[in-house]
Every structure is written in structure tokens, then in C-alpha cells.
Coordinates of N, CA, C and O in Angstrom, one line a residue:
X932 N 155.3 76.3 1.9 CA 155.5 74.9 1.7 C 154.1 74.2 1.7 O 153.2 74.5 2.5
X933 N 153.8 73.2 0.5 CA 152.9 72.3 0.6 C 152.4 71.6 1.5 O 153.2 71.1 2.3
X934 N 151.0 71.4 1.8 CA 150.7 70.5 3.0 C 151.3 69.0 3.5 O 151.4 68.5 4.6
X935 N 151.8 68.4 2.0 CA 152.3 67.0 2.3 C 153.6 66.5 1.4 O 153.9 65.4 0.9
X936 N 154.4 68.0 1.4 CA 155.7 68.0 1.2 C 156.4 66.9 1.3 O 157.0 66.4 0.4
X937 N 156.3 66.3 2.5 CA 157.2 65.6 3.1 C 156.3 64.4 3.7 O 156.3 63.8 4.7
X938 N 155.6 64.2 2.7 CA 154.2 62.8 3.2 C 155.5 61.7 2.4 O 156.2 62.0 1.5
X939 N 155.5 60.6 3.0 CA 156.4 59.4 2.4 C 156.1 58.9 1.2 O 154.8 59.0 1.1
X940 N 156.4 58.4 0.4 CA 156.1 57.8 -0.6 C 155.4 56.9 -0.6 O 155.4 56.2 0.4
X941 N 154.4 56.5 -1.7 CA 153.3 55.5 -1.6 C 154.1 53.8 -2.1 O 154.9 53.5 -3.0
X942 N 153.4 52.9 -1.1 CA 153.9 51.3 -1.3 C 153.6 51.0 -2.9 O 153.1 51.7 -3.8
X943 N 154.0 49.6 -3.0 CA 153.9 49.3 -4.5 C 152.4 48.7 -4.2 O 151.5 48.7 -5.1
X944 N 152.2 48.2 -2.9 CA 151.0 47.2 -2.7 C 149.9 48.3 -2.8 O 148.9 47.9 -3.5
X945 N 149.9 49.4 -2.3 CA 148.8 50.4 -2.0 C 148.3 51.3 -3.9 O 147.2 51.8 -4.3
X946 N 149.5 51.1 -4.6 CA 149.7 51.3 -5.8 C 149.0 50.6 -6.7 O 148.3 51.1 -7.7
X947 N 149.2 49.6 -6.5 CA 148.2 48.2 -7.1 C 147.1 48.2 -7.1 O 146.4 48.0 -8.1
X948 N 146.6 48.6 -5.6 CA 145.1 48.5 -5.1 C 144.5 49.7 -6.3 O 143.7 49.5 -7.3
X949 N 145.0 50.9 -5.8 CA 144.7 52.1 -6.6 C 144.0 51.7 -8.3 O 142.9 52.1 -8.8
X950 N 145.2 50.9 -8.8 CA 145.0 50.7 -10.1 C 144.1 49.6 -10.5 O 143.6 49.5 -11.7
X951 N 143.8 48.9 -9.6 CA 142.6 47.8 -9.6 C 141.3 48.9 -9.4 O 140.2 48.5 -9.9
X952 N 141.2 49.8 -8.9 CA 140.3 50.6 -8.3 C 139.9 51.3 -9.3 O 138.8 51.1 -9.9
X953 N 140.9 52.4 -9.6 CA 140.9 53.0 -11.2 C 140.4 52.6 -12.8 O 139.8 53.2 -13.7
X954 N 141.1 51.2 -12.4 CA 141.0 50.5 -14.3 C 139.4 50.4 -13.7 O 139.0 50.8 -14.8
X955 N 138.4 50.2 -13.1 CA 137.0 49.6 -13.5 C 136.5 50.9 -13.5 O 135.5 50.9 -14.3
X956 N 136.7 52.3 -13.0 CA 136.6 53.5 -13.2 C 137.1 54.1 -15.1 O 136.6 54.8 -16.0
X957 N 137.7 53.4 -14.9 CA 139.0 54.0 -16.4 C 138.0 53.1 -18.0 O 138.0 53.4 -19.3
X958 N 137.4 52.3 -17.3 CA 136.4 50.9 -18.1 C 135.2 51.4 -18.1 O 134.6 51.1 -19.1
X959 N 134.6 52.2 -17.3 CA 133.2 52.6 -17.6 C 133.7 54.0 -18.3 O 132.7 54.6 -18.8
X960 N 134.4 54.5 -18.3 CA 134.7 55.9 -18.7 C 135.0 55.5 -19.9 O 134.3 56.2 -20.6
X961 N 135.7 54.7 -20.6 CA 135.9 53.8 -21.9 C 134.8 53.6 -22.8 O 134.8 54.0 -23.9
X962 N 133.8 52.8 -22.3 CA 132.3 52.9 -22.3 C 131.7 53.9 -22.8 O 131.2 53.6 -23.8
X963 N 131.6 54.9 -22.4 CA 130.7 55.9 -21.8 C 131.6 56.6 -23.0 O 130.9 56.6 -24.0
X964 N 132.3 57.0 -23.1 CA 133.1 57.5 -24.0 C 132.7 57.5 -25.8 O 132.3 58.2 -26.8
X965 N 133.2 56.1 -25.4 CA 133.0 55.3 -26.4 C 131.4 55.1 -27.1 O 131.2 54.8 -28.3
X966 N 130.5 55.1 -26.3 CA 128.8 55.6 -26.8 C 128.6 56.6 -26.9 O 127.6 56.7 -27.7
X967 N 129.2 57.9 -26.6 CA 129.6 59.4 -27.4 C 129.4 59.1 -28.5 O 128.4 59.1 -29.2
X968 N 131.5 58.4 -28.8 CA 131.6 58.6 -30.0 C 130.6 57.7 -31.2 O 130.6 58.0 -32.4
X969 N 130.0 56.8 -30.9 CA 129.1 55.9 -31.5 C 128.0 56.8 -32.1 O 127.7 56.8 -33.3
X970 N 127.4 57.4 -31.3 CA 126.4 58.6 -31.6 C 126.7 59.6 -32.3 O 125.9 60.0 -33.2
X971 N 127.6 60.2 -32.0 CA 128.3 61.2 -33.2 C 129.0 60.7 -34.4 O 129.9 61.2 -35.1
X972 N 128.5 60.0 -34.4 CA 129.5 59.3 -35.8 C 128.3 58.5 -36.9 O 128.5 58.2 -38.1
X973 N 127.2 58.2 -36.0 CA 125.9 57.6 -36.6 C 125.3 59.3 -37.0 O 125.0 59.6 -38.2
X974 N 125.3 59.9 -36.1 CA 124.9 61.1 -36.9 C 125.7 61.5 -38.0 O 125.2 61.3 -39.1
X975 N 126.9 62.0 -38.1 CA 127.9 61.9 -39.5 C 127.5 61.1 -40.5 O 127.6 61.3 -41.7
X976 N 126.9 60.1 -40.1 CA 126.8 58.5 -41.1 C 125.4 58.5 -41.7 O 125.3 58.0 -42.8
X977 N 124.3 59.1 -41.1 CA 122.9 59.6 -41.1 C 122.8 60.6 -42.0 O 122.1 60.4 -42.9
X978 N 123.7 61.9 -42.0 CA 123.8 62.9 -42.8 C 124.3 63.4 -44.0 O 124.2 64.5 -44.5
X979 N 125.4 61.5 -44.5 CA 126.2 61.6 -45.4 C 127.6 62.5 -45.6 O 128.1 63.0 -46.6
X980 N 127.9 62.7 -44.1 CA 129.2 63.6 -43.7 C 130.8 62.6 -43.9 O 131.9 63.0 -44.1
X981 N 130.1 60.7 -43.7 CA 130.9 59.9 -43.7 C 130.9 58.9 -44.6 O 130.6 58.1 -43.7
X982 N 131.0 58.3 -45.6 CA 131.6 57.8 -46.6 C 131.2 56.2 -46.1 O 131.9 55.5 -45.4
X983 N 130.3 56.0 -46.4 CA 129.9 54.8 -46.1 C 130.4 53.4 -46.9 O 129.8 52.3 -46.7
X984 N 131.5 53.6 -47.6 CA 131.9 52.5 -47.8 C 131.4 51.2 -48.3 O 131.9 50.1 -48.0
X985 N 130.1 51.7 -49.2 CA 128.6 50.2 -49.3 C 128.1 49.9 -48.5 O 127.3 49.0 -48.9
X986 N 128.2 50.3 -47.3 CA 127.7 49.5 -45.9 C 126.2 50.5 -45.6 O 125.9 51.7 -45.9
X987 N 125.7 49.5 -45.0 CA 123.9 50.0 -44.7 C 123.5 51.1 -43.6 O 122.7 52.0 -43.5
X988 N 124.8 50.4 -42.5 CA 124.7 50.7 -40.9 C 125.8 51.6 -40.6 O 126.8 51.4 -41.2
X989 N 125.8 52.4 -39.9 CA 127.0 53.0 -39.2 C 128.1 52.0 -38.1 O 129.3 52.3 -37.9
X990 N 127.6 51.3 -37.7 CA 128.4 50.1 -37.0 C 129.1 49.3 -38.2 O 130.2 48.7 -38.1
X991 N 128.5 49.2 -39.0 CA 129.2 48.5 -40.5 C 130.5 49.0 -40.8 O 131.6 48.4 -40.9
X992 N 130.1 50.5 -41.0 CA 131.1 51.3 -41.8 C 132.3 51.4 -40.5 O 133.5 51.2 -40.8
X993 N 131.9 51.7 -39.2 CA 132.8 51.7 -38.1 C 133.5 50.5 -38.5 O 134.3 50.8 -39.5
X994 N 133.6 49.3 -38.3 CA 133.4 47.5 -38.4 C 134.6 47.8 -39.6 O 135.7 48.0 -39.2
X995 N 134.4 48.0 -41.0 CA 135.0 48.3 -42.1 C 135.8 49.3 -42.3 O 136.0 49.6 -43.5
X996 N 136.4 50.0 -41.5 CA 137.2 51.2 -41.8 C 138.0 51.0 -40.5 O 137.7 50.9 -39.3
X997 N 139.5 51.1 -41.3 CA 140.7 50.9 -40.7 C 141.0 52.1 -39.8 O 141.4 51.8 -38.7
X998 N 140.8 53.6 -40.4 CA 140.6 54.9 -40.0 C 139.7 54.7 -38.9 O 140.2 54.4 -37.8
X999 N 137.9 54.9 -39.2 CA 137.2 54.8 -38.3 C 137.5 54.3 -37.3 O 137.6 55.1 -36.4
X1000 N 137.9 52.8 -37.0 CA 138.5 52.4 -35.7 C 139.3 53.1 -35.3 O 138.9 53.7 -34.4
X1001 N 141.0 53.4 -35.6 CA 141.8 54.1 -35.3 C 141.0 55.4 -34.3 O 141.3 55.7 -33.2
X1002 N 140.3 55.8 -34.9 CA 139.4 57.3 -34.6 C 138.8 57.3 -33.1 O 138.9 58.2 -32.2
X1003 N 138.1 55.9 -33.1 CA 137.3 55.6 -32.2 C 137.9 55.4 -30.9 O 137.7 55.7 -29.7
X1004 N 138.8 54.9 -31.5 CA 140.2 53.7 -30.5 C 140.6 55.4 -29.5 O 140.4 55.8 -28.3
X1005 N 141.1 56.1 -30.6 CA 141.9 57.7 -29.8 C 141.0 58.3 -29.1 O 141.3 58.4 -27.9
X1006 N 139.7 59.0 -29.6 CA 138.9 59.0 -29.0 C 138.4 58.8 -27.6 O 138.1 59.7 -26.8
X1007 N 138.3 57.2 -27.4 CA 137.9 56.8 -26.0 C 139.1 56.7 -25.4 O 138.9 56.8 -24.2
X1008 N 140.3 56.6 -25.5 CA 141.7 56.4 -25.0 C 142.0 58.0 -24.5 O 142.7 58.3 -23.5
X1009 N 141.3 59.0 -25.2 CA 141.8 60.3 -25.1 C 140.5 60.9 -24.0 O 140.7 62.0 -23.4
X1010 N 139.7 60.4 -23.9 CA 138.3 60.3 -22.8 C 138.8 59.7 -21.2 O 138.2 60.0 -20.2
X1011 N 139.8 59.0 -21.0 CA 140.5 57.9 -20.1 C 141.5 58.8 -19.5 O 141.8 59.1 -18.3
X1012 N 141.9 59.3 -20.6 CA 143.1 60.2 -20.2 C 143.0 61.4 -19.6 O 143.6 61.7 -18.6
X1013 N 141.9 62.3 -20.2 CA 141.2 63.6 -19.2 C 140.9 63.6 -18.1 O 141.2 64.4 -17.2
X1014 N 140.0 62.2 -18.1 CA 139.9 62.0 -16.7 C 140.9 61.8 -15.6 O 140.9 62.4 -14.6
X1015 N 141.7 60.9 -15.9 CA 143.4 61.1 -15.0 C 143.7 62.6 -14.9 O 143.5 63.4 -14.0
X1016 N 144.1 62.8 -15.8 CA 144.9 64.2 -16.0 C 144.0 65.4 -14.8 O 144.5 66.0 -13.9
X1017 N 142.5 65.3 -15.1 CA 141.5 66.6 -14.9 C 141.7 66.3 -13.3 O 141.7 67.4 -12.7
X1018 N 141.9 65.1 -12.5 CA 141.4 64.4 -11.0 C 143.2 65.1 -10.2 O 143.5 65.8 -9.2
X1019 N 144.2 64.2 -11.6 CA 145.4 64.8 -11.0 C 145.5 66.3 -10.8 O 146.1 66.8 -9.8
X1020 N 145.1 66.9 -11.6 CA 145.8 68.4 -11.7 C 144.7 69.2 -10.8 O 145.1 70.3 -10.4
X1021 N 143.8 69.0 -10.5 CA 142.9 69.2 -9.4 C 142.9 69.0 -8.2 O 142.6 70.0 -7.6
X1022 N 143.0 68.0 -7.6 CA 142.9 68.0 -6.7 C 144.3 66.9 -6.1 O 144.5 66.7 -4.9
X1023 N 144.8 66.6 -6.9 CA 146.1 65.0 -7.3 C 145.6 63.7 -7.0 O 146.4 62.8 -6.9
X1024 N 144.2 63.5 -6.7 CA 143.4 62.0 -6.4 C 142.4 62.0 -7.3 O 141.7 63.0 -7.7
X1025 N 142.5 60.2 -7.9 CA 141.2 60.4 -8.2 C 140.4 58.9 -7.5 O 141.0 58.1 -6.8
X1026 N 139.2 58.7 -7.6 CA 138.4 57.8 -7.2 C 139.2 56.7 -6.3 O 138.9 56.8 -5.1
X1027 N 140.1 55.8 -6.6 CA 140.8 55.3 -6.3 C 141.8 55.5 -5.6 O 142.3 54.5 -5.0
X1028 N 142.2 56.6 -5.7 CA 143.6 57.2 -4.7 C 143.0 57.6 -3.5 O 143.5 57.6 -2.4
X1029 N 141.7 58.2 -3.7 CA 141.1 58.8 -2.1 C 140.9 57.6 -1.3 O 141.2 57.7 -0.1
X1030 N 140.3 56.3 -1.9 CA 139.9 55.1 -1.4 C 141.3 54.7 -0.3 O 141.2 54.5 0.9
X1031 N 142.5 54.7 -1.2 CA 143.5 54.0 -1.0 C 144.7 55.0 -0.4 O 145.9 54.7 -0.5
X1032 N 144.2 56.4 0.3 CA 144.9 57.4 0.3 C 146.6 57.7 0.1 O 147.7 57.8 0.6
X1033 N 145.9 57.7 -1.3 CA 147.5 57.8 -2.0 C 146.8 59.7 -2.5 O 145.7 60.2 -2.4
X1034 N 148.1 60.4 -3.1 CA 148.1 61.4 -3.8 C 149.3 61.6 -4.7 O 150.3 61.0 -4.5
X1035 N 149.1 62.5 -6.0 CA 150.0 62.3 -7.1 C 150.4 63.6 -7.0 O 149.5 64.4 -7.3
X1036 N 151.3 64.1 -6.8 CA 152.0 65.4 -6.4 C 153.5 65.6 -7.0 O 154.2 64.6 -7.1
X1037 N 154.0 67.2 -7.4 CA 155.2 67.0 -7.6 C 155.7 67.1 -6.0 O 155.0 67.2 -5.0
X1038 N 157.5 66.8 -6.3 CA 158.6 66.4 -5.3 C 157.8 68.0 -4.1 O 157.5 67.5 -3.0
X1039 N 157.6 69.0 -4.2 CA 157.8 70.4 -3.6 C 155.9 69.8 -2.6 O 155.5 70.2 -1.6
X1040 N 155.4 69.0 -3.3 CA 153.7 68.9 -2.5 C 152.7 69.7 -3.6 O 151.5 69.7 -3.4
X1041 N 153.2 70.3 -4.8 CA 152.4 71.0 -5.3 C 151.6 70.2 -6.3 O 151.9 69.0 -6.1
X1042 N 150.8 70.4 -7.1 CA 149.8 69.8 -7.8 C 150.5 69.9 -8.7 O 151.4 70.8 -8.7
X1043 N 150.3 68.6 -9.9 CA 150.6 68.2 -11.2 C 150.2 69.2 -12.2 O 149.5 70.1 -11.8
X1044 N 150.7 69.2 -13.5 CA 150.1 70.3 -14.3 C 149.8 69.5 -15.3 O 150.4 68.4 -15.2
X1045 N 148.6 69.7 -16.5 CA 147.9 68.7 -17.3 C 149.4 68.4 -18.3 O 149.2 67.3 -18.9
X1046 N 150.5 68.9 -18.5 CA 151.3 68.4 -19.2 C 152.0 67.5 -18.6 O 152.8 66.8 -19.2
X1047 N 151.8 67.4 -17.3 CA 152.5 66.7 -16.7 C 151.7 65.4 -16.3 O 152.0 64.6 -15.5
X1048 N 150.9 65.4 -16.9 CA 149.5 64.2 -16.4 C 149.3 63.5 -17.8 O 149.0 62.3 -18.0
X1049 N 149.6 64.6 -18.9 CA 149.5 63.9 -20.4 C 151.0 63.0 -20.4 O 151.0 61.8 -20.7
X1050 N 152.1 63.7 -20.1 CA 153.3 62.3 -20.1 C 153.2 61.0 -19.0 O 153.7 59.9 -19.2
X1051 N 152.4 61.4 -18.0 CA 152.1 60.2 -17.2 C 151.7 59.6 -17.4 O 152.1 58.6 -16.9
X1052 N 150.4 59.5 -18.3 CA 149.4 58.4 -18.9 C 149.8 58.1 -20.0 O 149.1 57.3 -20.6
X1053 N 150.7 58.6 -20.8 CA 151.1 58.5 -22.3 C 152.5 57.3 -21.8 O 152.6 56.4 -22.6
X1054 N 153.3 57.3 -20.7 CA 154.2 56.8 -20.5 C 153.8 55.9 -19.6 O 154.9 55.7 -19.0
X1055 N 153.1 55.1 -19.1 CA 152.3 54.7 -17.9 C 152.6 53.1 -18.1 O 153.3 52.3 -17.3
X1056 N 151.9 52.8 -19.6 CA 151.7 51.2 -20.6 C 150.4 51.3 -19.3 O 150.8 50.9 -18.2
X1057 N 149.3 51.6 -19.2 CA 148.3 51.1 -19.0 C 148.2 51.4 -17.3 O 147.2 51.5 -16.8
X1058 N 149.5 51.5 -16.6 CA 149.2 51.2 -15.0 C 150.7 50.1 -14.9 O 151.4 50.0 -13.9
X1059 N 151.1 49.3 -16.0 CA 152.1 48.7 -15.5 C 153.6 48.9 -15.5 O 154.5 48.0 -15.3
X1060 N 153.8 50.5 -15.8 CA 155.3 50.9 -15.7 C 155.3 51.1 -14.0 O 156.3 51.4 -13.4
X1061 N 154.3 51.0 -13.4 CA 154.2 50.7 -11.5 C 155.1 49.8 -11.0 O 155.8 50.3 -10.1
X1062 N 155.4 48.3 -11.4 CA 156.7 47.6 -11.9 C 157.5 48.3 -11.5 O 158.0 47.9 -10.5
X1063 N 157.8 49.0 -11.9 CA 159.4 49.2 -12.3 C 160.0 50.1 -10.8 O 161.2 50.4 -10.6
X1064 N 159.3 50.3 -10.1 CA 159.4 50.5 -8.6 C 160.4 50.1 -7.9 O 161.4 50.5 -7.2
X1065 N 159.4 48.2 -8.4 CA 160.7 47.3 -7.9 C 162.3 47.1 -7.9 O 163.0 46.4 -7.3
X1066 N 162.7 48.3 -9.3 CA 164.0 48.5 -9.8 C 164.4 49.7 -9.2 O 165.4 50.1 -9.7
X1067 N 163.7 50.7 -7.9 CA 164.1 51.7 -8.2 C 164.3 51.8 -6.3 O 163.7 51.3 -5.5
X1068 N 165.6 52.9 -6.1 CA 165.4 52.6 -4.7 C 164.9 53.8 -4.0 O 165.2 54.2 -2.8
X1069 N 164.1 54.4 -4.9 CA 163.1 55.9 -4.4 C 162.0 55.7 -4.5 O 161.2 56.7 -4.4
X1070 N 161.3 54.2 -4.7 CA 160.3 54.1 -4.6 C 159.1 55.1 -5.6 O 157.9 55.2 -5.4
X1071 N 159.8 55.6 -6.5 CA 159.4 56.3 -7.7 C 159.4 55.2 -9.0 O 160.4 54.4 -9.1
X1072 N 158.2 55.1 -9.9 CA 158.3 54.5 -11.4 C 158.7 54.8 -12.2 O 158.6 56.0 -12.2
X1073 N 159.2 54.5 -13.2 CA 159.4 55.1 -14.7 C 158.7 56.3 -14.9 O 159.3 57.3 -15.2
X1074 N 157.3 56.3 -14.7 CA 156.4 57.2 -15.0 C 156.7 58.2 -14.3 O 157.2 59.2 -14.9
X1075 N 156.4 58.1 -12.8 CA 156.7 59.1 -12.1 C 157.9 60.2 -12.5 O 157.8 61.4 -12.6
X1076 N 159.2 59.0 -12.8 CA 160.0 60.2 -12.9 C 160.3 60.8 -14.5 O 161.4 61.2 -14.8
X1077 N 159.8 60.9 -14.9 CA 159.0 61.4 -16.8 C 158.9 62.2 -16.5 O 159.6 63.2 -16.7
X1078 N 157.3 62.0 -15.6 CA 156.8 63.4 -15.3 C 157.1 64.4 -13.9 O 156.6 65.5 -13.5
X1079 N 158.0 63.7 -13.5 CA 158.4 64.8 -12.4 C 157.8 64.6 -11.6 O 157.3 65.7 -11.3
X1080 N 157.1 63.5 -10.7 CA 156.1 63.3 -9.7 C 156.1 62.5 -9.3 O 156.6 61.5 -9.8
X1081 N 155.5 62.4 -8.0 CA 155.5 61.2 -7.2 C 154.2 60.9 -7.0 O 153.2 61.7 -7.2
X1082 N 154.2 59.5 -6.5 CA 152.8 59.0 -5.5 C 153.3 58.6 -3.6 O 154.1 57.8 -3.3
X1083 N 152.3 59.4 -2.7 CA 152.3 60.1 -1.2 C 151.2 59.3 -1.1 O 150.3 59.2 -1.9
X1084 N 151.6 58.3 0.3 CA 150.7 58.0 1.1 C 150.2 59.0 2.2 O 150.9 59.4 3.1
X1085 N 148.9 59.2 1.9 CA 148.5 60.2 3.3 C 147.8 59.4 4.6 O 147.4 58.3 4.6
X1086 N 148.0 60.5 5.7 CA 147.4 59.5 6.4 C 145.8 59.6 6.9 O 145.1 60.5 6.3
X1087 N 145.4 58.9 7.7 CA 143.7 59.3 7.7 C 143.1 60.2 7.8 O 142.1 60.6 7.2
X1088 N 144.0 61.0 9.0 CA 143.4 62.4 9.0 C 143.5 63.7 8.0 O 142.7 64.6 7.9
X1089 N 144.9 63.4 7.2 CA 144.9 64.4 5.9 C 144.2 64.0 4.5 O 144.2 64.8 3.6
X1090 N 143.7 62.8 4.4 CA 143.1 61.8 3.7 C 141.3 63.0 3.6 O 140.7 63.7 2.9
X1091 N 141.3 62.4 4.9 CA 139.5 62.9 5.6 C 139.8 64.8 5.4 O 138.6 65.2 5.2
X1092 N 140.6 65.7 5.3 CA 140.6 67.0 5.3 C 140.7 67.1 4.1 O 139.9 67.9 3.5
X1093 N 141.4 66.5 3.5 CA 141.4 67.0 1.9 C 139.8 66.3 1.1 O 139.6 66.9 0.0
X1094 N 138.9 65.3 1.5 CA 137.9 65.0 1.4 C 137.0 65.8 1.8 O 135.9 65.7 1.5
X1095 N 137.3 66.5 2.6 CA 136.5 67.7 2.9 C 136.3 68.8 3.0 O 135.5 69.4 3.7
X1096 N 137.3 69.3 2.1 CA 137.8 70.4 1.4 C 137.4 70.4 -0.1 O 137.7 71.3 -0.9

């Protein structure tokens, strides 16, 4: 049996916090992502690998291409999502859930699997299918139950061992 099998389900308020905590995490990783893809793409655009469309600049041709955006857009969205996915299936916290000692675990205590972390953030709308809590009387979201998982409040002392593990 899992260490927190049987840890209670996490509040909607502690849920909230999490995702307030996350999204400025989820924003610099967006960022940061997203200046990757800017650089790899001015190189493409430097080398004549991309189709410059008349434009002078690589931000031009980004700016002007329906595609390019699209590209950029998946890209950093697909950079947001690793990160969830990589923190869940690892360890089931990330930055924000240790803060707020929540953990994202299946029903049995075991860890998430990255397919199970890709329907979670694919089905999520951003953090606000959390909502839907309010409709549910297991204190599970839409999301949660997609992907077969829950969100566990831990308490301090399993909070502090698994931080130090």
C-alpha cells in the first residue's frame, strides 16, 4: 500500500491557492519557452530554412504567418505542459502543491503516469475545470476524474518527509 492511500482529499480553497502558485510558475515557463522557440526559429529564418514571406526580421515573419504563430502558440503550451506532467509523474507535486501540501496521486496512493498527466492538462481549461468540485460530492474535478486521480492534502509531517526525500 501507498504511503498516502488514504490521505483525504484536497479543499477547493487549498486548490485555488495551488493554482495561483503554479500559473506564475506555468508564466515564466511560458516565457522561457517561448525565447527557445524565438531563437530557433530566427536561426531557421537566418539560414533561409523559413520562408520569409517579404519580411526583413524574423519577428516579422513570426507577426505574419498564421502557421508560425500556431507553431509558437503549441510550442510554449507544450513546454507548460511537461512541466506539469514531468513534477506529477515524479514525484505528484509541483512547486505549488509542496507550498500548499497538496499531492496529485491515483485513488490506490500511486503516482500519475505521463498519459495520465497529458489528459489532465489537456482537459483542465487552464486550472478552471477545479470549479466543477463544487458540483461533485467526492470532492474530485472533471479533470481529476478523466484522468483517474485525485488531489491529497498531506499533512506537515508527510509534507516535510516527502521534501526530504
Amino acid at each position: 500500500m501507498h504511503p498516502h492511500a488514504n490521505a483525504p482529499r484536497a479543499s477547493l480553497k487549498r486548490r485555488l491557492a495551488t493554482l495561483i502558485y503554479d500559473a506564475l510558475v506555468a508564466l515564466a515557463i511560458y516565457m522561457a519557452v517561448g525565447a527557445l522557440f524565438f531563437a530557433l526559429f530566427g536561426i531557421l529564418v537566418t539560414n533561409g530554412m523559413v520562408d520569409t514571406l517579404g519580411q526583413e526580421h524574423a519577428v516579422d515573419v513570426l507577426q505574419h504567418s498564421a502557421f508560425w504563430t500556431l507553431v509558437n502558440e503549441l510550442f510554449k503550451l507544450t513546454g507548460v505542459m511537461a512541466f506539469f506532467c514531468y513534477f506529477w509523474q515524479k514525484s505528484g507535486q509541483t512547486i505549488g502543491m509542496r507550498a500548499w501540501r497538496l499531492k496529485l496521486q491515483n485513488t490506490d496512493g500511486s503516482l500519475i503516469s505521463w498519459q495520465q498527466g497529458v489528459v489532465r492538462t489537456l482537459t483542465s481549461a487552464f486550472g478552471l475545470m477545479t470549479l466543477t468540485m463544487l458540483l461533485s460530492s467526492d470532492k474530485r474535478a472533471l479533470h481529476d476524474k478523466w484522468s483517474h486521480s485525485e488531489m491529497v492534502e498531506l499533512t506537515l509531517e508527510q509534507n516535510r518527509a516527502r521534501m526530504g526525500s
